[in-house]
Short mmCIF file of C-alpha atoms in Angstrom, two decimals:
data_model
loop_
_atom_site.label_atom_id
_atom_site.label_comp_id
_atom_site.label_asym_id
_atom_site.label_seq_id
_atom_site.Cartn_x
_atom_site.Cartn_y
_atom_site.Cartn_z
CA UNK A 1 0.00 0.00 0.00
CA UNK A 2 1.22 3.26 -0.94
CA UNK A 3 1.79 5.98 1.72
CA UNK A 4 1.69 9.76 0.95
CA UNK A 5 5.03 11.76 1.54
CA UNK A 6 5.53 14.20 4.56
CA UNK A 7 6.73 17.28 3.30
CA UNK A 8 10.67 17.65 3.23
CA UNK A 9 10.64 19.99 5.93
CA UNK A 10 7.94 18.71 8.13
CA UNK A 11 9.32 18.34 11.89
CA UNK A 12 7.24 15.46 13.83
CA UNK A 13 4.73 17.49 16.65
CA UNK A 14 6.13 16.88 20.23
CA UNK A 15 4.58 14.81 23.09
CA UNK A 16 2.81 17.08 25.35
CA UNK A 17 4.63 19.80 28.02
CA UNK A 18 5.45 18.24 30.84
CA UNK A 19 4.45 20.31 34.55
CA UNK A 20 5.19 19.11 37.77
CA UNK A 21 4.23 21.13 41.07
CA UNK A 22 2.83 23.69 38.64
CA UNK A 23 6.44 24.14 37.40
CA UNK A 24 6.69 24.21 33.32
CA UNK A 25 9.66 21.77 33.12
CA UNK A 26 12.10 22.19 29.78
CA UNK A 27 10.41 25.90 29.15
CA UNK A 28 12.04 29.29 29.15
CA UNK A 29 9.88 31.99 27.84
CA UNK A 30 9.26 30.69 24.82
CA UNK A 31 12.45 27.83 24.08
CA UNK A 32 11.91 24.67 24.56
CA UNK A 33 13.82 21.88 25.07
CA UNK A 34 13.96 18.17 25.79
CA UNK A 35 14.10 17.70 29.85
CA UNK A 36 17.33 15.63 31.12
CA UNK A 37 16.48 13.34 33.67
CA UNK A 38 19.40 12.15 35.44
CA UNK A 39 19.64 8.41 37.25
CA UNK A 40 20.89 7.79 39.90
CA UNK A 41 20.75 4.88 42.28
CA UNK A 42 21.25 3.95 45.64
CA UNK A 43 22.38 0.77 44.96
CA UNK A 44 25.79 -1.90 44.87
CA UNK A 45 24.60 -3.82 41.97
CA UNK A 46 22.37 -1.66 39.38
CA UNK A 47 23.75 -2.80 35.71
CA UNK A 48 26.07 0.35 34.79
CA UNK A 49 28.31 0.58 37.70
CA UNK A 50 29.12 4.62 37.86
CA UNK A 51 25.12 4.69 38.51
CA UNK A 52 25.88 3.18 41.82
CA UNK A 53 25.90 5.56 44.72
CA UNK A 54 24.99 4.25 48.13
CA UNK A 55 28.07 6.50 49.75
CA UNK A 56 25.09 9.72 50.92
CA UNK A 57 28.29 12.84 50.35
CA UNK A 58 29.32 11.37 46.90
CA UNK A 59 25.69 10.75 46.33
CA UNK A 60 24.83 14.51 46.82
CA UNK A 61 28.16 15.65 44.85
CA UNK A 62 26.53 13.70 42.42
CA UNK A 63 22.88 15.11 42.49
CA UNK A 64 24.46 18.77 42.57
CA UNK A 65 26.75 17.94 39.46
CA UNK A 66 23.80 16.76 37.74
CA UNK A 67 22.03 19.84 37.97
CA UNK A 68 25.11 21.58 37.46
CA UNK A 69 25.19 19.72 33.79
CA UNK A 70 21.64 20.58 32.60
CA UNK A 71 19.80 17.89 34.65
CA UNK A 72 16.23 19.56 35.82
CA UNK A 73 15.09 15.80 36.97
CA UNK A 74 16.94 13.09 38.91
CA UNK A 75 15.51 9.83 39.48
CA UNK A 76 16.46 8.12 42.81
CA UNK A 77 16.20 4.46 42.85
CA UNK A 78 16.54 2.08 45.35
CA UNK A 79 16.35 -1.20 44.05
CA UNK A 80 18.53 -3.01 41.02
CA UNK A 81 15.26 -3.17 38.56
CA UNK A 82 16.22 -6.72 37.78
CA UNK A 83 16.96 -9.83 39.53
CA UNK A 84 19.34 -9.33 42.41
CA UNK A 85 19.51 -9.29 46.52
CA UNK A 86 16.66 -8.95 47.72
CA UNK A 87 15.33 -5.59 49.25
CA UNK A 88 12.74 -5.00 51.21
CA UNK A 89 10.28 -1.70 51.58
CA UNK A 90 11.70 -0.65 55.03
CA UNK A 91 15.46 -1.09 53.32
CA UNK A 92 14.37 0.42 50.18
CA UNK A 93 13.04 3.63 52.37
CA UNK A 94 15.97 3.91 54.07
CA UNK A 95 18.14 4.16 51.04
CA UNK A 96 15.87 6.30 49.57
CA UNK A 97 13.76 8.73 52.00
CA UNK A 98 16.57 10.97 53.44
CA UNK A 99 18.54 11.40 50.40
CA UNK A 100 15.39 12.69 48.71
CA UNK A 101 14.97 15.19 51.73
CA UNK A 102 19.37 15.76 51.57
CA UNK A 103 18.70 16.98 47.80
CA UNK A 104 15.72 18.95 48.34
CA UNK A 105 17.48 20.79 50.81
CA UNK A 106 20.92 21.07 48.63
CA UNK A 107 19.46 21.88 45.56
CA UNK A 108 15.47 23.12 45.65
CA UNK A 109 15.81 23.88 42.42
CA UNK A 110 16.46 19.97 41.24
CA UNK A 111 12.91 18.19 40.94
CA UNK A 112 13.35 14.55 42.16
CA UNK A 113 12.06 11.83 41.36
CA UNK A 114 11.52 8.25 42.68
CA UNK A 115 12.01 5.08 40.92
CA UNK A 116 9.71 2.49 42.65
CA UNK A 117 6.84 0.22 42.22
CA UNK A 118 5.38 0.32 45.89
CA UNK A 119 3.16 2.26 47.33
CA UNK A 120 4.63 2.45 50.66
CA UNK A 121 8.16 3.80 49.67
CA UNK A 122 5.41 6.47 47.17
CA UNK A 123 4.36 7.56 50.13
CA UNK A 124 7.37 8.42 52.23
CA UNK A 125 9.11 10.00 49.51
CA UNK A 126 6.43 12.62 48.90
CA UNK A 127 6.57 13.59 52.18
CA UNK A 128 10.37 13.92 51.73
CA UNK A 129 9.84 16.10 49.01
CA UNK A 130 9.45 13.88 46.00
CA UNK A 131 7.70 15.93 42.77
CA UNK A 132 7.31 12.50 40.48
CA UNK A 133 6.81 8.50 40.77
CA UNK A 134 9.34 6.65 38.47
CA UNK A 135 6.35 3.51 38.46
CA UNK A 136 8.95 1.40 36.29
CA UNK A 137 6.56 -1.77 36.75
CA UNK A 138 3.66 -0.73 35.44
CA UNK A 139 1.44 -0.70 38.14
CA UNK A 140 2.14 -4.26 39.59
CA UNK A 141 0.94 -1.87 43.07
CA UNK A 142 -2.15 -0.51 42.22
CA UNK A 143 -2.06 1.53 45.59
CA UNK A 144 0.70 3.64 44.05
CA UNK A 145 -0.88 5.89 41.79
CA UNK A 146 -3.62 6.71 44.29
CA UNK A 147 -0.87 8.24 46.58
CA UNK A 148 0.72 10.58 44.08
CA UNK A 149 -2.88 11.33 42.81
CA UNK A 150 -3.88 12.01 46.63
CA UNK A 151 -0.66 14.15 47.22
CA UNK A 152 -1.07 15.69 43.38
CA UNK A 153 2.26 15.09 42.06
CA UNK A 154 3.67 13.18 38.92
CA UNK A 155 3.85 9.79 38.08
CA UNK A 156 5.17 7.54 35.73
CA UNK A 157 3.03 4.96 33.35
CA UNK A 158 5.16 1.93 32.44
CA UNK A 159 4.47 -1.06 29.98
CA UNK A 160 6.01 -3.78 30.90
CA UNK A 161 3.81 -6.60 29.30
CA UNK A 162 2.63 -8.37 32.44
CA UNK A 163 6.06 -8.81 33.78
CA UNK A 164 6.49 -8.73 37.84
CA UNK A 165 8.84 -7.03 39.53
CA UNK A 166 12.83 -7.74 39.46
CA UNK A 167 12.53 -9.55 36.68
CA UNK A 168 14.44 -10.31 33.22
CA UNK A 169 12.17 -10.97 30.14
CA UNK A 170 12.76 -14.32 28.78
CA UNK A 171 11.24 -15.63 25.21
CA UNK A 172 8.91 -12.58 25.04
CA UNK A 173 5.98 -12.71 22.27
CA UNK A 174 3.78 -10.36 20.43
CA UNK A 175 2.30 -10.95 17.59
CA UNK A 176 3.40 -9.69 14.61
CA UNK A 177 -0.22 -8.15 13.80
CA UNK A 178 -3.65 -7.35 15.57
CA UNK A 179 -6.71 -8.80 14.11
CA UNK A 180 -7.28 -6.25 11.53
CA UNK A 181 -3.39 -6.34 10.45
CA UNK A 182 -2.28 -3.83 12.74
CA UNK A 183 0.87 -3.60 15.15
CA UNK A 184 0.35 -5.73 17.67
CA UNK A 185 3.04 -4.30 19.77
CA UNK A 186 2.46 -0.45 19.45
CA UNK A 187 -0.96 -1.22 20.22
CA UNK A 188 -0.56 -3.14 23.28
CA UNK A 189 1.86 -0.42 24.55
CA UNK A 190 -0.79 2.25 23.39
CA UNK A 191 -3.62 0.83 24.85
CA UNK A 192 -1.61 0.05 28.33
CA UNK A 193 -0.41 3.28 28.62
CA UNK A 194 -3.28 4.87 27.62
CA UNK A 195 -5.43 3.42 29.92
CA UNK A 196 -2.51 3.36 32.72
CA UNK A 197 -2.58 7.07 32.60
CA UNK A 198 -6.18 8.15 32.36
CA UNK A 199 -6.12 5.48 35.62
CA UNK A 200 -3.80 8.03 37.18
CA UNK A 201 -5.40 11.36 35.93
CA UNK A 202 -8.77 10.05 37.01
CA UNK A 203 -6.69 8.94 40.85
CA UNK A 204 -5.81 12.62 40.92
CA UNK A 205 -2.54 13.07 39.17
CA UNK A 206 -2.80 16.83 36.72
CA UNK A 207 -2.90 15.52 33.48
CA UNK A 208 0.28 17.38 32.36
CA UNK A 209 2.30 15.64 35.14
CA UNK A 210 1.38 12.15 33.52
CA UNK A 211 4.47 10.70 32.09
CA UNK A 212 4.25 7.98 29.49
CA UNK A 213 7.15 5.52 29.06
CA UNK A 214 7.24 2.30 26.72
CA UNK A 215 9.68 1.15 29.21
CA UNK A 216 12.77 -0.85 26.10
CA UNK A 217 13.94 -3.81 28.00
CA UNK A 218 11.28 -4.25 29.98
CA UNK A 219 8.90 -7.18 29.05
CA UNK A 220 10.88 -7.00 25.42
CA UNK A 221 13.90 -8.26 23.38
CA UNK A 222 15.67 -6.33 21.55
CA UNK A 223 13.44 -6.50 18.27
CA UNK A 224 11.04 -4.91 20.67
CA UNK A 225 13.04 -2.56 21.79
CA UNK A 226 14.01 -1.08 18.27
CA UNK A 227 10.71 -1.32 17.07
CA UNK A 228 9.08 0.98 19.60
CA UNK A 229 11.90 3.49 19.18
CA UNK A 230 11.54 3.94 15.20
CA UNK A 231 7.48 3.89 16.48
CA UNK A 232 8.46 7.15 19.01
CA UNK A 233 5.83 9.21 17.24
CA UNK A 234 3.21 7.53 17.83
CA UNK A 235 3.63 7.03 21.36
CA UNK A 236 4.26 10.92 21.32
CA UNK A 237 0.95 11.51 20.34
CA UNK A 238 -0.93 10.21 23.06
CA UNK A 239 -1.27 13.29 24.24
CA UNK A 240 0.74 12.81 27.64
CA UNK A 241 4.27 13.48 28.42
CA UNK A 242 6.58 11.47 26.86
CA UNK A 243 9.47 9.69 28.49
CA UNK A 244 11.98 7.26 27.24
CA UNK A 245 14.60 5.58 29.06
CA UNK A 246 17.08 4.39 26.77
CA UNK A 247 20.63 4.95 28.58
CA UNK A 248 22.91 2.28 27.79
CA UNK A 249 20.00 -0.33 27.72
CA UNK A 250 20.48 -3.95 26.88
CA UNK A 251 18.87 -3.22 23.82
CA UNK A 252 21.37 -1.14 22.74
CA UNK A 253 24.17 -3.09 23.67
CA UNK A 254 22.61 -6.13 22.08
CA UNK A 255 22.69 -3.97 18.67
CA UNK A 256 26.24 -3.18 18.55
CA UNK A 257 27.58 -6.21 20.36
CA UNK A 258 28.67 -3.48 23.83
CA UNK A 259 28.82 -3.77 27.62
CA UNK A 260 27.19 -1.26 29.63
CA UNK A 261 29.95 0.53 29.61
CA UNK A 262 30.44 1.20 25.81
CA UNK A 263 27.25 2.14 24.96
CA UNK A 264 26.88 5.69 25.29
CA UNK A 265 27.26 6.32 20.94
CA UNK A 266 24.25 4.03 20.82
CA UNK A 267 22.49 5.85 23.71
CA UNK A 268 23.12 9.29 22.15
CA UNK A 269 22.21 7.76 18.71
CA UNK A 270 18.64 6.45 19.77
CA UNK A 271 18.62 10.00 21.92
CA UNK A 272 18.49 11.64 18.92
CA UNK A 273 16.09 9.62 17.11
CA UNK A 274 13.32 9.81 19.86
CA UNK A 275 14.04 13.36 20.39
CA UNK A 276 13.39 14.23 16.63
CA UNK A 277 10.20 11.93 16.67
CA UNK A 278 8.99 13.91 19.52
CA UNK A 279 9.77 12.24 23.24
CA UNK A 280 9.73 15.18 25.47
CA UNK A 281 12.30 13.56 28.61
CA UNK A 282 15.29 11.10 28.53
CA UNK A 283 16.38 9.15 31.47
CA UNK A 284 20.20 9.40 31.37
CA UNK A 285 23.23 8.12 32.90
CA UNK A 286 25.62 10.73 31.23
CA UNK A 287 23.84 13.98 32.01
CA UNK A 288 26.40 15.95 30.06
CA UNK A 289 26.61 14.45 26.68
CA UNK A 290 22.56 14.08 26.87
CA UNK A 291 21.94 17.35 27.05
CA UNK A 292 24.23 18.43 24.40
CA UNK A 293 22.37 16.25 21.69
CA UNK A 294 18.85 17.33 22.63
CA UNK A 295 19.87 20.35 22.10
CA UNK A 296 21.49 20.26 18.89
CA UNK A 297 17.98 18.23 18.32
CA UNK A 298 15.86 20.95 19.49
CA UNK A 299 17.81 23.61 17.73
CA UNK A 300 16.60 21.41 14.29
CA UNK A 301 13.10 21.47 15.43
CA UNK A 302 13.48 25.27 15.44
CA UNK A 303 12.08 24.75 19.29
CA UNK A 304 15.54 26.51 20.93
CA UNK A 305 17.84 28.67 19.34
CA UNK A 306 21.65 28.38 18.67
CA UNK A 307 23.41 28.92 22.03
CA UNK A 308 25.81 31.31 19.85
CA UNK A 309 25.23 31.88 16.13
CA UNK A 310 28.04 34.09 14.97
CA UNK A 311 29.11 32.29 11.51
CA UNK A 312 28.71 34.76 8.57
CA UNK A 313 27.88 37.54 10.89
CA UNK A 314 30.80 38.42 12.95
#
């Protein structure tokens, strides 16, 4: 079947703003740019070892630096997302809570958020300060979106095709097509998300501090993975926030044959692409180098200028 052309210039429409605490994140009078979220985790055994922070002073040095580099989020996590030593709530809260309260006192201006999939930790980290809910599995605690819609801040929507908790995907299948010849996959994310964050907006959560994220890795191989990133458009148009979290994924790795630690080309590479088709945040381990290409990226768009554009003039 024959598609009609875009025009040559056309420049894909961006996922919606994103606000948290009434704050306009990635907006300056009128520029606008792709928001940096940094990671960071509280951890001894998360995949990409510089993300590992449990010291609390180099953790802090760490948030400020962040900010210093062009973060405006950083996500605080607690838990290795896949299988590992076991960690309970009450140890996940105590790695977490007081950091979150450490940063909001060091840096106010640094929105933080949590990565976590209970309800419980939710809760103590909003009253720590926490602006948004990293839900990376997809609701597996339904309680959790009620407490950031009872306390009004953001949250996260995940797809992770069914998958529980802390674990690794193993022989995952979609089909190839829906019933009417369709993609199976985008639609399953679509309609999860979808319906994940109307869930939330209808819980209490503003509307334009519901986050989207087709979660790569998650519930998906690495066909997967790609797929839904050449598909970022789509997903962008669901009218929510859109966040991906691509940093030196397995799926990227996978692609060029790379460790964790020799995957930041391929991160910046499928950085680009999403940020072109229209994802509005990035997860990111190297805060620095992320920020650099969404803004080259944005500059395309025509959504930010030139930091300096002196060639032929001066």
């Amino acid at each position: 079947m024959d598609h009609p052309e875009a025009p040559a210039d056309a420049v894909p429409p961006p996922s919606a703003p994103l606000v948290l605490r009434g704050r306009a994140v990635g907006r300056d009078g009128r520029t606008v740019r792709p928001v940096v979220m940094a990671v960071l985790n509280r951890t001894t055994d998360s995949f990409y070892a510089p993300a590992r922070v449990p010291d609390d002073a180099a953790a802090l040095a760490a948030a400020e630096r962040a900010y210093a580099d062009g973060a405006e989020i950083l996500d605080v996590g607690g838990v290795r997302a896949g299988n590992g030593t076991p960690v309970d709530e009450a140890e996940e809260i105590r790695r977490v809570v007081p950091f979150v309260a450490a940063v909001r006192r060091a840096v106010p201006d640094l929105l933080v958020s949590v990565d976590t999939w209970r309800a419980g930790v939710a809760r103590a980290a909003i009253d720590a300060g926490a602006d948004l809910i990293n839900d990376t599995w997809a609701g597996h605690d339904p309680g959790l979106v009620e407490v950031a819609g009872a306390a009004g801040v953001g949250v996260v929507c995940s797809h992770t095709g069914g998958a529980v908790p802390r674990t690794d995907p193993y022989r995952v299948e979609y089909p190839s097509t829906d019933d009417d010849g369709g993609d199976a996959l985008l639609a399953d994310v679509v309609a999860t998300l979808r319906a994940a964050a109307e869930r939330a907006v209808a819980c209490g959560v503003p509307r334009e501090s519901v986050l989207v994220d087709p979660t790569h890795d998650f519930g998906k191989n690495t066909w997967h993975s790609l797929h839904l990133l050449r598909r970022t458009g789509a997903l962008a148009g669901l009218g929510f926030p859109l966040l991906m979290a691509l940093s030196r994924k397995d799926f990227v790795g996978e692609t060029l044959d790379l460790p964790p630690e020799e995957r930041l080309e391929g991160t910046l590479a499928a950085t680009a692409v999403a940020a072109w088709l229209g994802a509005r945040v990035f997860r990111a381990h190297d805060v620095t180098a992320t920020r650099r290409v969404l803004d080259l990226v944005a500059a395309v768009r025509d959504e930010a200028p030139p930091a300096a554009a002196l060639r032929g003039l001066a």
